CSV table of C-alpha atoms and ligand atoms in Angstrom, one decimal:
chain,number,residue,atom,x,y,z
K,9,UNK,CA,43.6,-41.2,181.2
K,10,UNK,CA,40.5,-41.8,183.3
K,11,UNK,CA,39.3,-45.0,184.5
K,12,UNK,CA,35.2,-45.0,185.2
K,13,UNK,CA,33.5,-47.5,187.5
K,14,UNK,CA,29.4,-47.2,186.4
K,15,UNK,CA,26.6,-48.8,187.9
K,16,UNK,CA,23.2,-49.0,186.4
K,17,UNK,CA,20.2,-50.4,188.6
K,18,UNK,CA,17.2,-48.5,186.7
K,19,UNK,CA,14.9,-51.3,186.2
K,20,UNK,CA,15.7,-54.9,186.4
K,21,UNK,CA,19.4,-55.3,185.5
K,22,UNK,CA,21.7,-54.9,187.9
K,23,UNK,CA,25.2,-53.5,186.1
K,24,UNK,CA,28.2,-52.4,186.9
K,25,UNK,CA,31.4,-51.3,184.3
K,26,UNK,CA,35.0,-50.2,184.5
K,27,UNK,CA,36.2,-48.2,181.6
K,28,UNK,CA,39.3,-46.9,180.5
K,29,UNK,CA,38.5,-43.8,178.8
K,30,UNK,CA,36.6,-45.0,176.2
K,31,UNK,CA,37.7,-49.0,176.1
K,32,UNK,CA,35.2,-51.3,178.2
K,33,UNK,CA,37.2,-53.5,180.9
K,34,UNK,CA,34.1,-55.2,182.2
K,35,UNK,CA,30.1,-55.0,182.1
K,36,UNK,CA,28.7,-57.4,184.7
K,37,UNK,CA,24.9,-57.6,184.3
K,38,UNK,CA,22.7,-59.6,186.6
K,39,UNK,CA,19.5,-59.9,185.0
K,40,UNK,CA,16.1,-60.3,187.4
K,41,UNK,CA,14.1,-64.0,186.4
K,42,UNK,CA,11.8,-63.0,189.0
K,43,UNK,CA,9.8,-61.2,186.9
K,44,UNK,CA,9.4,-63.8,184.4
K,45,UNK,CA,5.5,-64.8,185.7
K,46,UNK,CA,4.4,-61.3,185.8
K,47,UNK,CA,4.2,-59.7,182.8
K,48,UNK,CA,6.6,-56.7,183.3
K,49,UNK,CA,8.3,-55.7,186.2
K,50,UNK,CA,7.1,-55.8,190.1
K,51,UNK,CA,9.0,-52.9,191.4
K,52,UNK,CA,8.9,-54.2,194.9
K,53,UNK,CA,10.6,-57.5,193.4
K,54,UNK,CA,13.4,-55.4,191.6
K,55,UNK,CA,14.5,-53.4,194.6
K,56,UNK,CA,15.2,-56.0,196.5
K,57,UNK,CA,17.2,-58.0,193.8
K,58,UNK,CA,18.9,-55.1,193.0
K,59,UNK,CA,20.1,-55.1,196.9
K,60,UNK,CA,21.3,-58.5,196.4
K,61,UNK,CA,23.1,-58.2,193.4
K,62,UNK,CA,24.8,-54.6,193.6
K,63,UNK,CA,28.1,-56.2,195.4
K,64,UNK,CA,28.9,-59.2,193.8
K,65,UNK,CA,28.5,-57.6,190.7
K,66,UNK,CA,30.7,-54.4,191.6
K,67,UNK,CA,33.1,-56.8,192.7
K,68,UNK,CA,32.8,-58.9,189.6
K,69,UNK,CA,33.4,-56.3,187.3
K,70,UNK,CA,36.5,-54.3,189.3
K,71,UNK,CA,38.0,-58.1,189.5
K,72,UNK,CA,37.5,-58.7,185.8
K,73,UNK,CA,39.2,-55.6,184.7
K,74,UNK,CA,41.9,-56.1,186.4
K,75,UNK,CA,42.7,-53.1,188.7
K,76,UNK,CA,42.2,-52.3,191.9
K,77,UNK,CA,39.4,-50.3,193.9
K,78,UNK,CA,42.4,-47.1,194.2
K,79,UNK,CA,42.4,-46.8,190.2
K,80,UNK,CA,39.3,-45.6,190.1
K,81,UNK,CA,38.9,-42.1,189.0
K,82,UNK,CA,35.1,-41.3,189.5
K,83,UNK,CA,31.6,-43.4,189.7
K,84,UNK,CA,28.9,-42.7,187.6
K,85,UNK,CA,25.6,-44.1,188.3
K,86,UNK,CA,21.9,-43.8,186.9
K,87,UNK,CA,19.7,-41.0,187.8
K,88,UNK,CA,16.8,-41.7,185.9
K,89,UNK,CA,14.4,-42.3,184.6
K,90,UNK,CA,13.9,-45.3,186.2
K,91,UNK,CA,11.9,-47.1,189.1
K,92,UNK,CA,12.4,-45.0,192.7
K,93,UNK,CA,13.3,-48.0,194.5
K,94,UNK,CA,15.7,-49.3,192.2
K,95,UNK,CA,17.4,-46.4,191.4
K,96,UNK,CA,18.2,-45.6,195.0
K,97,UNK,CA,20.1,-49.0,195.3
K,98,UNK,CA,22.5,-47.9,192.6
K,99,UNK,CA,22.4,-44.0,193.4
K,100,UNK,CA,23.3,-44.9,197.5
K,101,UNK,CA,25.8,-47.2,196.4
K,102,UNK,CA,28.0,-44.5,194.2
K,103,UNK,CA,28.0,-42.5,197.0
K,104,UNK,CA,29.6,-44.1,199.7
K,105,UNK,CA,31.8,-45.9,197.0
K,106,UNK,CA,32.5,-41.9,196.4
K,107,UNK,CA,33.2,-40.7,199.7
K,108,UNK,CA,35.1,-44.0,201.0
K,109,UNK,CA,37.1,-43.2,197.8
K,110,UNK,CA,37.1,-39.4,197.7
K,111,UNK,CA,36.4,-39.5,194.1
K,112,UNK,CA,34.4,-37.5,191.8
K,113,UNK,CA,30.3,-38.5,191.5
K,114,UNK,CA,28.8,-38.0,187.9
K,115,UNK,CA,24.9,-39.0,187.3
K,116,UNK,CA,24.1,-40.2,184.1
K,117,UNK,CA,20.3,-39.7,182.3
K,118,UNK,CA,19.8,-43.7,181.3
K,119,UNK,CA,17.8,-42.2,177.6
K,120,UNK,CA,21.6,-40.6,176.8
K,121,UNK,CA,23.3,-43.4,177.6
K,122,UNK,CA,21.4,-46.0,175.5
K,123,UNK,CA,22.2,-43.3,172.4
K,124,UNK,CA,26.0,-42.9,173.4
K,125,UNK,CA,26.6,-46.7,173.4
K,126,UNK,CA,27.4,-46.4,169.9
K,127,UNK,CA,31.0,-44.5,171.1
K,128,UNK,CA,32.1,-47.2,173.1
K,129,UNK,CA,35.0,-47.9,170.9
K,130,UNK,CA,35.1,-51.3,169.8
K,131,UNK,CA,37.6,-52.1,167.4
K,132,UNK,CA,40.0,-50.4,165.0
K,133,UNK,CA,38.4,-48.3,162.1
K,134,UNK,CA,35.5,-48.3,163.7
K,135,UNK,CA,32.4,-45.6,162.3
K,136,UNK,CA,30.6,-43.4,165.0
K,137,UNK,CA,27.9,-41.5,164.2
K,138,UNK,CA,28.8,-37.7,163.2
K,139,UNK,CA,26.8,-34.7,164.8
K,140,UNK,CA,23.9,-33.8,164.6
K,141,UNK,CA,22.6,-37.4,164.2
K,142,UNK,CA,19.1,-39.1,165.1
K,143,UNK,CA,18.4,-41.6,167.5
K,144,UNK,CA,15.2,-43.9,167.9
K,145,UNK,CA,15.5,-44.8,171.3
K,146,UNK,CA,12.9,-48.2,171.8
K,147,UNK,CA,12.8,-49.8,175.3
K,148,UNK,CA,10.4,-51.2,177.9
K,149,UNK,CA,10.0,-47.7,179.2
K,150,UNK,CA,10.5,-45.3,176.4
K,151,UNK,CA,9.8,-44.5,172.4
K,152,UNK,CA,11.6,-41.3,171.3
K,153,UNK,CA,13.3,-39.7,167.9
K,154,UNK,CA,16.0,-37.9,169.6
K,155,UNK,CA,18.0,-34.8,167.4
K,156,UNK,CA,21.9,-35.4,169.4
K,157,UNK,CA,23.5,-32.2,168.4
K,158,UNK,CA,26.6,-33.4,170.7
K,159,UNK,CA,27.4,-35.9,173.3
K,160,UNK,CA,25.7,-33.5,176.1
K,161,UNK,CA,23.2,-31.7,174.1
K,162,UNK,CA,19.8,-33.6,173.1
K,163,UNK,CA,16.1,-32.5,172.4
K,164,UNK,CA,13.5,-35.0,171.9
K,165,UNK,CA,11.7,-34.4,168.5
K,166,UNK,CA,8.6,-37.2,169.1
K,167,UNK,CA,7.5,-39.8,171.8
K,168,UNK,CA,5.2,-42.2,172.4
K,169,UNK,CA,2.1,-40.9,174.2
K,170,UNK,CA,1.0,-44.4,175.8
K,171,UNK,CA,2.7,-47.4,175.5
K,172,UNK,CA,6.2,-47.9,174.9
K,173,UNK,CA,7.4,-50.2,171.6
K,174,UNK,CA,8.9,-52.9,174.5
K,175,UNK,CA,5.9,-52.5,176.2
K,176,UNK,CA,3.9,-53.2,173.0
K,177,UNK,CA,6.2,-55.9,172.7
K,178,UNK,CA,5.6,-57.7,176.2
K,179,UNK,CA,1.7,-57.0,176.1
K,180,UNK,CA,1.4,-58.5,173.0
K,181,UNK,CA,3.8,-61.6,174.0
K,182,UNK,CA,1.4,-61.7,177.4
K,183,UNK,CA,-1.7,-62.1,175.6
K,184,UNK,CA,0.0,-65.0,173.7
K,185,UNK,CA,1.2,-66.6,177.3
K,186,UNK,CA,4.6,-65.4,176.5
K,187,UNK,CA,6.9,-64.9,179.7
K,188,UNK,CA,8.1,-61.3,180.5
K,189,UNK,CA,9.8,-60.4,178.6
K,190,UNK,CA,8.4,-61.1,175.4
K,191,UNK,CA,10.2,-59.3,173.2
K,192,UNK,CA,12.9,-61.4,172.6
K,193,UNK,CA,10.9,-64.8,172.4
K,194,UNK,CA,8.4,-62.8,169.7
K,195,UNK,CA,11.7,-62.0,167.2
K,196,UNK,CA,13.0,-65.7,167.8
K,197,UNK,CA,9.2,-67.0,167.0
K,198,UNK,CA,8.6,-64.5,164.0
K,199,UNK,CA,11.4,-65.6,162.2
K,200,UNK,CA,9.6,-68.8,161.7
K,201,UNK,CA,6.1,-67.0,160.8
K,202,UNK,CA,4.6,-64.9,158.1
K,203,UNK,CA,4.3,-61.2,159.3
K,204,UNK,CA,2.1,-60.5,156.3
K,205,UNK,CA,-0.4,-63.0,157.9
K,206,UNK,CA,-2.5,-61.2,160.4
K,207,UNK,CA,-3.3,-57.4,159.7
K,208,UNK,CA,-2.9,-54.3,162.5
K,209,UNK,CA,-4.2,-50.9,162.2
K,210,UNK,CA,-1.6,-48.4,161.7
K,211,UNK,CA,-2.9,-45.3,164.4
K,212,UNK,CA,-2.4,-42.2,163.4
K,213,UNK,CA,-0.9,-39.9,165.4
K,214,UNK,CA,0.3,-36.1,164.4
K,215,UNK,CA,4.2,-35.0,164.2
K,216,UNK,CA,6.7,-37.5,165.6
K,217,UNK,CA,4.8,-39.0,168.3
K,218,UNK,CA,4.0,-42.4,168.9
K,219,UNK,CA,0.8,-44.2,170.0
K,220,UNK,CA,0.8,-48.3,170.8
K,221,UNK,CA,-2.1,-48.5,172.9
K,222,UNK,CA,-4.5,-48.6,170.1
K,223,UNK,CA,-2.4,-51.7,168.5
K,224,UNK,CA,-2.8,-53.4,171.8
K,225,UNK,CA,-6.6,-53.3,172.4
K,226,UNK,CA,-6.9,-54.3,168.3
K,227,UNK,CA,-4.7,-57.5,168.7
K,228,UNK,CA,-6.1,-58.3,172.5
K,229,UNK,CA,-9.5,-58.1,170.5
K,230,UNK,CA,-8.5,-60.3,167.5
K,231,UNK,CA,-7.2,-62.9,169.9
K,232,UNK,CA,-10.4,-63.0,172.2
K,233,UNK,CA,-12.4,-63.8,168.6
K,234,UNK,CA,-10.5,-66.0,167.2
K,235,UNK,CA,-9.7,-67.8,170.6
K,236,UNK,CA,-13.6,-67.7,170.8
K,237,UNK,CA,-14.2,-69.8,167.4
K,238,UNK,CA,-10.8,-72.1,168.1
K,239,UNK,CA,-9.7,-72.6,171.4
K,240,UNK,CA,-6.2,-73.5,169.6
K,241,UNK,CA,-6.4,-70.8,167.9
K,242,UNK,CA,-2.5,-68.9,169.6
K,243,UNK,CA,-0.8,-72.6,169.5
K,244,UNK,CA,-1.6,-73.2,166.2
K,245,UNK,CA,-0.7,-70.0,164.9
K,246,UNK,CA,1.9,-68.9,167.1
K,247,UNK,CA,4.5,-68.2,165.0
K,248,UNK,CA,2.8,-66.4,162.4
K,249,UNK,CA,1.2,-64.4,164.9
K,250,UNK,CA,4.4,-63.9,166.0
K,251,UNK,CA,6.1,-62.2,163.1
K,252,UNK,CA,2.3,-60.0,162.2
K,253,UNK,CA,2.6,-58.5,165.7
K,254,UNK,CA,6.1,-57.5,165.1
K,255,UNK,CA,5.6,-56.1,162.0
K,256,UNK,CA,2.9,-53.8,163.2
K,257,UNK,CA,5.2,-52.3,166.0
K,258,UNK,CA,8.6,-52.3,163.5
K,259,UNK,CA,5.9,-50.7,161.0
K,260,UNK,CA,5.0,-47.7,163.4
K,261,UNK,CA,9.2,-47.1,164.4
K,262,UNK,CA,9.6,-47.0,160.6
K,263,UNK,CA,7.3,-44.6,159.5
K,264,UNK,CA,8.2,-42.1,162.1
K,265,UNK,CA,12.0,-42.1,161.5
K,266,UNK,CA,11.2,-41.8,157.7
K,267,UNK,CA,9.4,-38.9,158.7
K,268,UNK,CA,11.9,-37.2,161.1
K,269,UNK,CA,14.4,-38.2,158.4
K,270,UNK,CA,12.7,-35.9,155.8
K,271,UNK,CA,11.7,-33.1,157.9
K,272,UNK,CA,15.4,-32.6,159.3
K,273,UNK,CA,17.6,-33.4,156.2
K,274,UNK,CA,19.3,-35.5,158.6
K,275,UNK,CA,20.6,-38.9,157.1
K,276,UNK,CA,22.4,-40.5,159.9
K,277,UNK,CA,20.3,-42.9,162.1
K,278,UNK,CA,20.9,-44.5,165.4
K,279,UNK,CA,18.9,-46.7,167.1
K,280,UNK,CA,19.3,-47.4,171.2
K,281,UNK,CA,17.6,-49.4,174.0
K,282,UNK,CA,16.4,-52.9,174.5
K,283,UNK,CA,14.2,-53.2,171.2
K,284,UNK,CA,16.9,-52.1,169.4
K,285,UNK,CA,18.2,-56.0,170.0
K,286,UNK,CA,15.2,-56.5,167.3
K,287,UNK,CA,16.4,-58.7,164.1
K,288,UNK,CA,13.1,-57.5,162.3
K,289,UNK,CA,14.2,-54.2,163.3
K,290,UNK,CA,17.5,-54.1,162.4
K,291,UNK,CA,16.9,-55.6,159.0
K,292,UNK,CA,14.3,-53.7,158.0
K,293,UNK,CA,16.4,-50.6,158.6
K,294,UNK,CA,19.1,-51.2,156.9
K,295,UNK,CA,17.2,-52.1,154.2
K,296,UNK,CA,15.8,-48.7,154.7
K,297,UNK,CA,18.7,-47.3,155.2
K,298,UNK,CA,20.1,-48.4,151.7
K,299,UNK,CA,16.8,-47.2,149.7
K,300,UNK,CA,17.5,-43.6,151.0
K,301,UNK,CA,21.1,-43.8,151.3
K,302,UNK,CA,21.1,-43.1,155.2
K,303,UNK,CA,23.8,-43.8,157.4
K,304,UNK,CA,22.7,-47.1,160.3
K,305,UNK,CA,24.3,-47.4,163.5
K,306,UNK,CA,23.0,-50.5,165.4
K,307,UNK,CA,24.5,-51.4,168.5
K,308,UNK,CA,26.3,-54.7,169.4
K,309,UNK,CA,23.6,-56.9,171.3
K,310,UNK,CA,25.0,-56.5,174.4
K,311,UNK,CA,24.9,-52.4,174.8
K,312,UNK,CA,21.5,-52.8,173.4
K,313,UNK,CA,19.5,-54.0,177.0
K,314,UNK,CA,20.1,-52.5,180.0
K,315,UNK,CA,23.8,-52.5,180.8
K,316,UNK,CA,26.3,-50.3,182.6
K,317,UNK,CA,28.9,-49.7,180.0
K,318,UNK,CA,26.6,-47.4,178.4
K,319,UNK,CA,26.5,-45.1,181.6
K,320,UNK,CA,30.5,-45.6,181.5
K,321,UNK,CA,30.3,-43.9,178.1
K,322,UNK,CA,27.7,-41.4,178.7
K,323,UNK,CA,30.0,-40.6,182.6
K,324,UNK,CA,33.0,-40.2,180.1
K,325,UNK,CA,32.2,-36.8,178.9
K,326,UNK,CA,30.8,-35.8,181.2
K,327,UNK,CA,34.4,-36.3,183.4
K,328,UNK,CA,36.4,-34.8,180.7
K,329,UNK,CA,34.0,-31.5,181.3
K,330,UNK,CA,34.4,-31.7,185.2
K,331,UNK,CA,30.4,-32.6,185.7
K,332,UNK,CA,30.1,-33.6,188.9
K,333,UNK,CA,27.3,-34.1,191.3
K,334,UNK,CA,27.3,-33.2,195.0
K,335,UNK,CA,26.7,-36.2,197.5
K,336,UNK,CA,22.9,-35.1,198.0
K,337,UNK,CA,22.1,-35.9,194.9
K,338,UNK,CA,18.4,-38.0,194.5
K,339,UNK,CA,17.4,-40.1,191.9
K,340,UNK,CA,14.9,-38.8,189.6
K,341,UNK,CA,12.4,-41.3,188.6
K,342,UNK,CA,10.8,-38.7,185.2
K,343,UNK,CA,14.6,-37.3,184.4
K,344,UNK,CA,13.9,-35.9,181.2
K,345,UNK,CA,16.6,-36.4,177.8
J,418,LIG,O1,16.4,-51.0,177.4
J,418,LIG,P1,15.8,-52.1,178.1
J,418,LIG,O2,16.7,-53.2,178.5
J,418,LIG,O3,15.1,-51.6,179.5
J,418,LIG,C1,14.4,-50.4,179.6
J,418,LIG,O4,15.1,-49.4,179.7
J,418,LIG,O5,13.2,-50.5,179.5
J,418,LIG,O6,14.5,-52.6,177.3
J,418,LIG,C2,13.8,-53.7,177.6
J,418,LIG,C3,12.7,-54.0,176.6
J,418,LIG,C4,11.7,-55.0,177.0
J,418,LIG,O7,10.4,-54.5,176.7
J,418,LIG,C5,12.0,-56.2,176.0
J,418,LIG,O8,10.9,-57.0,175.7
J,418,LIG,C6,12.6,-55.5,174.8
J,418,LIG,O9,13.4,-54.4,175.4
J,418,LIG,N1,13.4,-56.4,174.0
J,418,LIG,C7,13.1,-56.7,172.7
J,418,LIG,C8,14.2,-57.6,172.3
J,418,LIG,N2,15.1,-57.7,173.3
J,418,LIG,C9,14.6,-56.9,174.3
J,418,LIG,N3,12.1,-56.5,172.0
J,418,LIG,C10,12.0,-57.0,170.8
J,418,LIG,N4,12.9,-57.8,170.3
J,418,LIG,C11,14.0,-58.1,171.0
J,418,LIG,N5,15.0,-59.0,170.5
J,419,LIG,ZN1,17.0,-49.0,179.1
């Protein structure tokens, strides 16, 4: 039996989770409105809110599990990749919590947690994915077709080489005066909208990478000459702009896994990170899914954003393997999967 306190502080949600080996107690997760105005996040900003938040929301989460600070077996935090400042907040705070404690310190890569959400173990009878599996890992910071061969053994097979598929997502939803971030306003507009409406280029890029930069200068171009005949041009057309936009970035995520599908035989697909949360997404892989009789893990909304009960999961085997960290540990901003 172990019981796991896990913070996560790599961007702008502040998290922290108790679990009981693989049961989640709590997951506390302050999210950062100060961003909102700015069209992604202001690092300075996030530090600081991350310094707020870090110990009411510790103390939120031990108090809604129910057990006290001396039933903790080890504290797993976020190593990276992340934002410097904000990882430090989390990364400073599981080590005193360590040494007060004299517990065990495990670091956990934020890319493996978002894929080993989908062993949190939810309810009875429940399906996990069976090794070696693929994950699509889609956030504000990353695009990647993961091969998992095990819960500690990963290799990236493709990524994007500009833009991530969030960041595609909150671009897009900027040029439309959508608030950051615009990802989920864009899949509550588009399901009123007609993604056939407005046509993207599909860029072509080699292997299993991804490119979304070109997409970005295409629509920002599209906009300015349409804004240019109608000056009402976004309002009037918001939602079908809306649901054309999505559909060229769930388009790109599509083709790719189709093609890492075929080259590896493997028919078991997982998708992680805060795009995941994507309806469009989601539907359009399991429909997918069903054509070419693939295995689709999705993950409950609220292990798909940022959260800490994914770095609980991801801390879990790594305890039952004795993988600790020594107290100098330093956060690493570019930790690779
Ligand atoms: O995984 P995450 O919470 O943070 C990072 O590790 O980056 O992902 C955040 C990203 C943002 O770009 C946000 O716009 C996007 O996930 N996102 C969505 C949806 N919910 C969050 N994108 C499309 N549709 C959604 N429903
Ligand atoms: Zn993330």
């Amino acid at each position: 039996m172990s019981i796991i306190l896990a913070i996560e502080s790599s961007c702008d949600e502040t998290s922290a989770s108790i679990m009981k080996d693989k049961i989640i107690l709590s997951n506390i997760i302050a999210n950062q409105e100060i961003h909102e105005n700015y069209g992604g996040v202001v690092p300075e900003l996030a530090s600081r809110a991350h310094q707020q938040n870090i110990v009411p929301v510790i103390d939120e989460a031990i108090k809604k599990a129910g057990i006290s600070k001396s039933e903790i077996n080890a504290i797993a935090f976020t190593r990276g990749p992340g934002l410097m400042g904000s990882l430090l907040v989390g990364v400073s705070f599981a080590k005193s919590f360590a040494q007060a404690l004299n517990i065990p310190l495990i670091e956990v890569n934020h890319m493996h947690a978002h894929i080993l959400a989908h062993f949190i173990e939810r309810e009875e009878n429940q399906k996990f994915p069976s090794f070696p599996f693929l994950a699509l890992t889609v956030s504000g910071g990353h695009t990647q077709i993961v091969k998992v061969n095990d819960y500690l053994s990963m290799k990236v097979l493709g990524q994007t080489l500009d833009d991530a598929a969030g960041e595609a997502f909150d671009k897009s939803g900027q040029l439309l005066g959508l608030n950051y971030p615009a990802g989920p306003k864009i899949d509550k507009l588009a399901a009123k909208g007609d993604p056939n409406k407005y046509e993207f280029p599909y860029p072509k890029v080699k292997g299993l990478n991804f490119s979304y930069s070109g997409l970005k200068t295409s629509i920002l171009y599209f906009l300015q000459k349409e804004v240019n005949k109608d000056p009402d041009f976004i309002q009037e057309n918001l939602n079908d702009l809306c649901a054309s936009i999505q559909h060229a970035i769930v388009r790109i995520l599509l083709g790719k896994i189709k093609r890492a599908a075929d080259e590896t035989g493997i028919n078991q697909i997982a998708i992680g990170g805060g795009v995941s949360a994507n309806s469009y997404l989601s539907r359009k892989l399991k429909e997918l899914g069903l054509k070419k009789r693939w295995d689709i893990f999705i993950p409950p909304l609220e292990y798909t954003t940022d959260n800490a009960a994914m770095i609980a999961i991801a801390a879990h085997y790594k305890y039952l393997n004795k993988e600790f960290v020594d107290i100098d540990v330093r956060p690493d901003p570019k930790l690779k999967v």
